PDB file of C-alpha atoms in Angstrom:
ATOM      1  CA  MET A   1     108.680 168.377  63.872  1.00 64.00           C
ATOM      2  CA  LEU A   2     110.373 169.135  60.604  1.00 73.00           C
ATOM      3  CA  GLU A   3     108.202 170.793  57.950  1.00 81.00           C
ATOM      4  CA  GLY A   4     107.397 168.231  55.280  1.00 86.00           C
ATOM      5  CA  GLU A   5     108.741 165.439  57.485  1.00 87.00           C
ATOM      6  CA  GLU A   6     106.126 162.908  56.429  1.00 90.00           C
ATOM      7  CA  ASN A   7     107.049 163.356  52.767  1.00 93.00           C
ATOM      8  CA  LEU A   8     110.766 163.130  53.539  1.00 93.00           C
ATOM      9  CA  VAL A   9     110.187 159.937  55.510  1.00 94.00           C
ATOM     10  CA  GLU A  10     108.234 158.401  52.643  1.00 94.00           C
ATOM     11  CA  GLU A  11     110.956 159.348  50.166  1.00 95.00           C
ATOM     12  CA  ALA A  12     113.641 157.975  52.492  1.00 94.00           C
ATOM     13  CA  LYS A  13     111.668 154.729  52.791  1.00 94.00           C
ATOM     14  CA  GLN A  14     111.888 154.484  49.007  1.00 94.00           C
ATOM     15  CA  GLY A  15     115.680 154.726  49.279  1.00 92.00           C
ATOM     16  CA  ASN A  16     116.165 158.445  48.577  1.00 94.00           C
ATOM     17  CA  PRO A  17     119.432 159.395  50.350  1.00 94.00           C
ATOM     18  CA  GLU A  18     118.796 163.144  49.940  1.00 95.00           C
ATOM     19  CA  ALA A  19     115.510 162.864  51.849  1.00 94.00           C
ATOM     20  CA  PHE A  20     117.202 160.878  54.597  1.00 95.00           C
ATOM     21  CA  GLY A  21     119.995 163.462  54.607  1.00 95.00           C
ATOM     22  CA  GLN A  22     117.494 166.210  55.388  1.00 95.00           C
ATOM     23  CA  LEU A  23     116.074 164.149  58.249  1.00 95.00           C
ATOM     24  CA  TYR A  24     119.631 163.496  59.421  1.00 96.00           C
ATOM     25  CA  ASP A  25     120.507 167.207  59.358  1.00 96.00           C
ATOM     26  CA  HIS A  26     117.407 168.067  61.366  1.00 95.00           C
ATOM     27  CA  TYR A  27     117.698 165.346  64.016  1.00 95.00           C
ATOM     28  CA  LEU A  28     121.481 165.043  64.346  1.00 96.00           C
ATOM     29  CA  PRO A  29     121.955 167.781  67.002  1.00 95.00           C
ATOM     30  CA  LYS A  30     119.021 166.501  69.063  1.00 94.00           C
ATOM     31  CA  ILE A  31     120.054 162.854  68.999  1.00 95.00           C
ATOM     32  CA  TYR A  32     123.687 163.782  69.648  1.00 95.00           C
ATOM     33  CA  ARG A  33     122.735 165.896  72.693  1.00 92.00           C
ATOM     34  CA  PHE A  34     120.588 163.073  74.086  1.00 92.00           C
ATOM     35  CA  VAL A  35     123.390 160.540  73.633  1.00 93.00           C
ATOM     36  CA  LEU A  36     126.049 162.921  74.985  1.00 91.00           C
ATOM     37  CA  ILE A  37     124.139 163.425  78.217  1.00 88.00           C
ATOM     38  CA  LYS A  38     123.883 159.658  78.590  1.00 88.00           C
ATOM     39  CA  VAL A  39     127.529 158.753  77.825  1.00 88.00           C
ATOM     40  CA  ALA A  40     129.392 162.024  78.561  1.00 74.00           C
ATOM     41  CA  TYR A  41     132.328 161.468  76.213  1.00 86.00           C
ATOM     42  CA  ARG A  42     132.202 163.342  72.922  1.00 92.00           C
ATOM     43  CA  GLU A  43     133.865 160.602  70.879  1.00 94.00           C
ATOM     44  CA  GLN A  44     131.536 157.916  72.217  1.00 93.00           C
ATOM     45  CA  ALA A  45     128.513 160.151  71.682  1.00 94.00           C
ATOM     46  CA  GLU A  46     129.582 160.763  68.090  1.00 96.00           C
ATOM     47  CA  ASP A  47     130.037 157.028  67.472  1.00 96.00           C
ATOM     48  CA  ILE A  48     126.707 156.084  69.028  1.00 97.00           C
ATOM     49  CA  THR A  49     124.926 158.878  67.166  1.00 97.00           C
ATOM     50  CA  GLN A  50     126.393 157.655  63.880  1.00 97.00           C
ATOM     51  CA  GLN A  51     125.353 154.094  64.733  1.00 96.00           C
ATOM     52  CA  THR A  52     121.850 155.364  65.440  1.00 97.00           C
ATOM     53  CA  PHE A  53     121.511 156.980  62.036  1.00 97.00           C
ATOM     54  CA  PHE A  54     123.122 154.015  60.290  1.00 96.00           C
ATOM     55  CA  LYS A  55     120.629 151.649  61.934  1.00 96.00           C
ATOM     56  CA  ALA A  56     117.796 154.011  61.008  1.00 96.00           C
ATOM     57  CA  TRP A  57     118.899 154.139  57.360  1.00 95.00           C
ATOM     58  CA  ARG A  58     119.164 150.336  57.201  1.00 95.00           C
ATOM     59  CA  SER A  59     115.695 149.949  58.722  1.00 94.00           C
ATOM     60  CA  MET A  60     113.891 152.772  56.886  1.00 94.00           C
ATOM     61  CA  LYS A  61     111.805 150.451  54.716  1.00 91.00           C
ATOM     62  CA  ARG A  62     110.309 148.868  57.841  1.00 92.00           C
ATOM     63  CA  TYR A  63     109.585 152.190  59.600  1.00 91.00           C
ATOM     64  CA  GLN A  64     105.915 152.812  60.449  1.00 89.00           C
ATOM     65  CA  SER A  65     104.912 156.084  62.070  1.00 83.00           C
ATOM     66  CA  LYS A  66     101.829 154.792  63.917  1.00 81.00           C
ATOM     67  CA  GLY A  67     100.914 158.431  64.533  1.00 79.00           C
ATOM     68  CA  TYR A  68     104.230 159.411  66.134  1.00 82.00           C
ATOM     69  CA  PRO A  69     106.933 161.673  64.710  1.00 85.00           C
ATOM     70  CA  PHE A  70     109.959 160.130  63.031  1.00 92.00           C
ATOM     71  CA  GLY A  71     112.099 161.571  65.836  1.00 92.00           C
ATOM     72  CA  SER A  72     110.482 159.261  68.393  1.00 91.00           C
ATOM     73  CA  TRP A  73     111.710 156.284  66.408  1.00 93.00           C
ATOM     74  CA  LEU A  74     115.223 157.765  66.235  1.00 95.00           C
ATOM     75  CA  TYR A  75     115.281 158.380  69.996  1.00 94.00           C
ATOM     76  CA  ARG A  76     114.288 154.779  70.586  1.00 93.00           C
ATOM     77  CA  ILE A  77     117.142 153.574  68.381  1.00 96.00           C
ATOM     78  CA  ALA A  78     119.524 155.967  70.173  1.00 96.00           C
ATOM     79  CA  ARG A  79     118.331 154.831  73.597  1.00 94.00           C
ATOM     80  CA  ASN A  80     118.819 151.179  72.669  1.00 94.00           C
ATOM     81  CA  SER A  81     122.269 151.984  71.262  1.00 95.00           C
ATOM     82  CA  VAL A  82     123.256 153.654  74.543  1.00 93.00           C
ATOM     83  CA  ILE A  83     122.013 150.621  76.479  1.00 91.00           C
ATOM     84  CA  ASP A  84     124.052 148.340  74.204  1.00 91.00           C
ATOM     85  CA  HIS A  85     127.093 150.583  74.696  1.00 91.00           C
ATOM     86  CA  TYR A  86     126.877 150.277  78.479  1.00 87.00           C
ATOM     87  CA  ARG A  87     126.361 146.532  78.304  1.00 86.00           C
ATOM     88  CA  LYS A  88     129.612 146.281  76.368  1.00 85.00           C
ATOM     89  CA  THR A  89     131.733 148.815  78.260  1.00 78.00           C
ATOM     90  CA  LYS A  90     130.414 149.100  81.829  1.00 65.00           C
ATOM     91  CA  GLU A  91     132.129 152.485  82.283  1.00 54.00           C
ATOM     92  CA  GLU A  92     131.284 155.371  84.536  1.00 50.00           C
ATOM     93  CA  VAL A  93     130.409 158.831  83.217  1.00 49.00           C
ATOM     94  CA  ASP A  94     132.608 161.858  83.934  1.00 50.00           C
ATOM     95  CA  ILE A  95     130.231 164.760  84.546  1.00 46.00           C
ATOM     96  CA  GLU A  96     132.851 167.407  83.729  1.00 48.00           C
ATOM     97  CA  ASN A  97     133.122 166.210  80.124  1.00 50.00           C
ATOM     98  CA  VAL A  98     129.414 166.453  79.449  1.00 48.00           C
ATOM     99  CA  SER A  99     128.919 169.813  81.158  1.00 48.00           C
ATOM    100  CA  GLU A 100     131.668 171.478  79.111  1.00 48.00           C
ATOM    101  CA  GLU A 101     130.310 170.037  75.882  1.00 50.00           C
ATOM    102  CA  ILE A 102     126.724 171.097  76.529  1.00 49.00           C
ATOM    103  CA  LEU A 103     127.564 174.570  77.811  1.00 45.00           C
ATOM    104  CA  GLY A 104     129.613 175.674  74.841  1.00 47.00           C
ATOM    105  CA  VAL A 105     131.515 178.961  74.959  1.00 39.00           C
ATOM    106  CA  ASP A 106     128.764 181.550  74.463  1.00 43.00           C
ATOM    107  CA  ASN A 107     128.773 182.926  78.020  1.00 44.00           C
ATOM    108  CA  THR A 108     131.178 185.217  79.789  1.00 44.00           C
ATOM    109  CA  LEU A 109     133.705 183.507  82.053  1.00 40.00           C
ATOM    110  CA  SER A 110     131.842 184.156  85.308  1.00 41.00           C
ATOM    111  CA  GLN A 111     128.508 183.104  83.826  1.00 48.00           C
ATOM    112  CA  ASN A 112     130.171 180.043  82.363  1.00 45.00           C
ATOM    113  CA  LEU A 113     131.682 179.060  85.726  1.00 42.00           C
ATOM    114  CA  ASP A 114     128.377 179.536  87.551  1.00 51.00           C
ATOM    115  CA  SER A 115     126.540 177.730  84.824  1.00 55.00           C
ATOM    116  CA  LYS A 116     129.126 174.928  84.763  1.00 54.00           C
ATOM    117  CA  PHE A 117     128.780 174.441  88.521  1.00 59.00           C
ATOM    118  CA  GLU A 118     124.994 174.342  88.241  1.00 72.00           C
ATOM    119  CA  TRP A 119     125.145 171.934  85.298  1.00 67.00           C
ATOM    120  CA  GLU A 120     127.576 169.641  87.090  1.00 75.00           C
ATOM    121  CA  THR A 121     125.349 169.583  90.160  1.00 78.00           C
ATOM    122  CA  ILE A 122     122.239 168.921  88.105  1.00 75.00           C
ATOM    123  CA  LEU A 123     123.912 166.281  85.933  1.00 77.00           C
ATOM    124  CA  LYS A 124     125.321 164.461  88.958  1.00 81.00           C
ATOM    125  CA  SER A 125     121.825 164.385  90.416  1.00 83.00           C
ATOM    126  CA  ILE A 126     120.354 163.176  87.137  1.00 83.00           C
ATOM    127  CA  LYS A 127     123.022 160.469  86.873  1.00 83.00           C
ATOM    128  CA  SER A 128     121.973 159.222  90.314  1.00 87.00           C
ATOM    129  CA  LEU A 129     118.515 158.405  88.930  1.00 91.00           C
ATOM    130  CA  ASN A 130     117.812 155.087  87.255  1.00 92.00           C
ATOM    131  CA  ASP A 131     118.029 154.842  83.455  1.00 90.00           C
ATOM    132  CA  ILE A 132     114.327 155.180  82.716  1.00 93.00           C
ATOM    133  CA  GLU A 133     114.033 158.257  84.953  1.00 94.00           C
ATOM    134  CA  GLN A 134     117.056 159.823  83.251  1.00 92.00           C
ATOM    135  CA  ASP A 135     115.645 159.130  79.806  1.00 92.00           C
ATOM    136  CA  VAL A 136     112.221 160.543  80.640  1.00 94.00           C
ATOM    137  CA  LEU A 137     113.647 163.755  82.112  1.00 90.00           C
ATOM    138  CA  ILE A 138     116.104 164.292  79.258  1.00 89.00           C
ATOM    139  CA  MET A 139     113.474 163.709  76.585  1.00 90.00           C
ATOM    140  CA  ARG A 140     110.847 165.839  78.315  1.00 90.00           C
ATOM    141  CA  PHE A 141     112.938 168.804  79.448  1.00 85.00           C
ATOM    142  CA  VAL A 142     116.064 168.864  77.301  1.00 83.00           C
ATOM    143  CA  GLU A 143     114.526 167.606  74.064  1.00 86.00           C
ATOM    144  CA  ASP A 144     111.048 169.064  74.773  1.00 86.00           C
ATOM    145  CA  MET A 145     109.222 165.918  73.688  1.00 90.00           C
ATOM    146  CA  GLN A 146     105.541 165.285  74.433  1.00 92.00           C
ATOM    147  CA  HIS A 147     104.560 162.600  76.957  1.00 94.00           C
ATOM    148  CA  SER A 148     103.161 160.474  74.135  1.00 92.00           C
ATOM    149  CA  GLU A 149     106.460 160.582  72.223  1.00 91.00           C
ATOM    150  CA  VAL A 150     108.472 159.704  75.331  1.00 93.00           C
ATOM    151  CA  ALA A 151     106.066 156.854  76.061  1.00 93.00           C
ATOM    152  CA  ARG A 152     106.687 155.407  72.629  1.00 90.00           C
ATOM    153  CA  VAL A 153     110.465 155.658  72.989  1.00 92.00           C
ATOM    154  CA  VAL A 154     110.623 154.014  76.422  1.00 92.00           C
ATOM    155  CA  ASP A 155     107.814 151.544  75.659  1.00 91.00           C
ATOM    156  CA  LYS A 156     105.576 152.637  78.536  1.00 94.00           C
ATOM    157  CA  SER A 157     102.085 154.087  78.707  1.00 95.00           C
ATOM    158  CA  GLU A 158     101.668 157.849  78.711  1.00 94.00           C
ATOM    159  CA  ASN A 159     100.424 157.723  82.313  1.00 96.00           C
ATOM    160  CA  ALA A 160     103.423 155.641  83.349  1.00 96.00           C
ATOM    161  CA  VAL A 161     105.733 158.259  81.816  1.00 95.00           C
ATOM    162  CA  LYS A 162     103.951 161.000  83.776  1.00 96.00           C
ATOM    163  CA  VAL A 163     104.387 159.028  87.006  1.00 96.00           C
ATOM    164  CA  ILE A 164     108.066 158.336  86.251  1.00 95.00           C
ATOM    165  CA  GLN A 165     108.597 162.028  85.490  1.00 94.00           C
ATOM    166  CA  HIS A 166     106.863 163.105  88.707  1.00 94.00           C
ATOM    167  CA  ARG A 167     108.862 160.687  90.865  1.00 94.00           C
ATOM    168  CA  ALA A 168     112.141 161.607  89.166  1.00 92.00           C
ATOM    169  CA  ILE A 169     111.505 165.314  89.751  1.00 91.00           C
ATOM    170  CA  LYS A 170     110.741 164.634  93.416  1.00 92.00           C
ATOM    171  CA  LYS A 171     114.006 162.682  93.741  1.00 91.00           C
ATOM    172  CA  LEU A 172     115.928 165.523  92.083  1.00 87.00           C
ATOM    173  CA  GLU A 173     114.330 168.082  94.376  1.00 87.00           C
ATOM    174  CA  GLU A 174     115.445 166.052  97.393  1.00 88.00           C
ATOM    175  CA  ARG A 175     118.982 165.628  96.081  1.00 84.00           C
ATOM    176  CA  LEU A 176     119.373 169.270  95.074  1.00 80.00           C
ATOM    177  CA  LYS A 177     118.283 170.698  98.451  1.00 78.00           C
TER     178      LYS A 177
END
């Protein structure tokens, strides 16, 4: 959670673009990564991420925290935007595009190749899960969100999220053997 987030959210709700800009700067890489894993194409991920923040800005006055971080609300908007994207396009995801984007170029060539192979294998397995299982795993293990935050985003109880996570991990273990 961003230091001073509650104050920034309140200022943004009052229409302060600088406050929203600070929230944007903090959450942009996280939301982008979440969307990129879901859609795999950089350009689409950028568009959907921008749509997410545009929708958030338009709806700021109606935002209510209800005890959850602002980021949970953004992830919910992003998740719904991804769902809308797939309803409109019905396209398949190319795992190679997402693995290269996520890996970056920090590693040596051999590490990068090993890592790329592992990422492709893992991402293919994740893509074989249903949408809710994918979302739960990405939010829990890539975005490091708490069960309660994930529950709010996917509109399930905390216990349901734990069960979904457990079952998804079991499926991944089977597929990665």
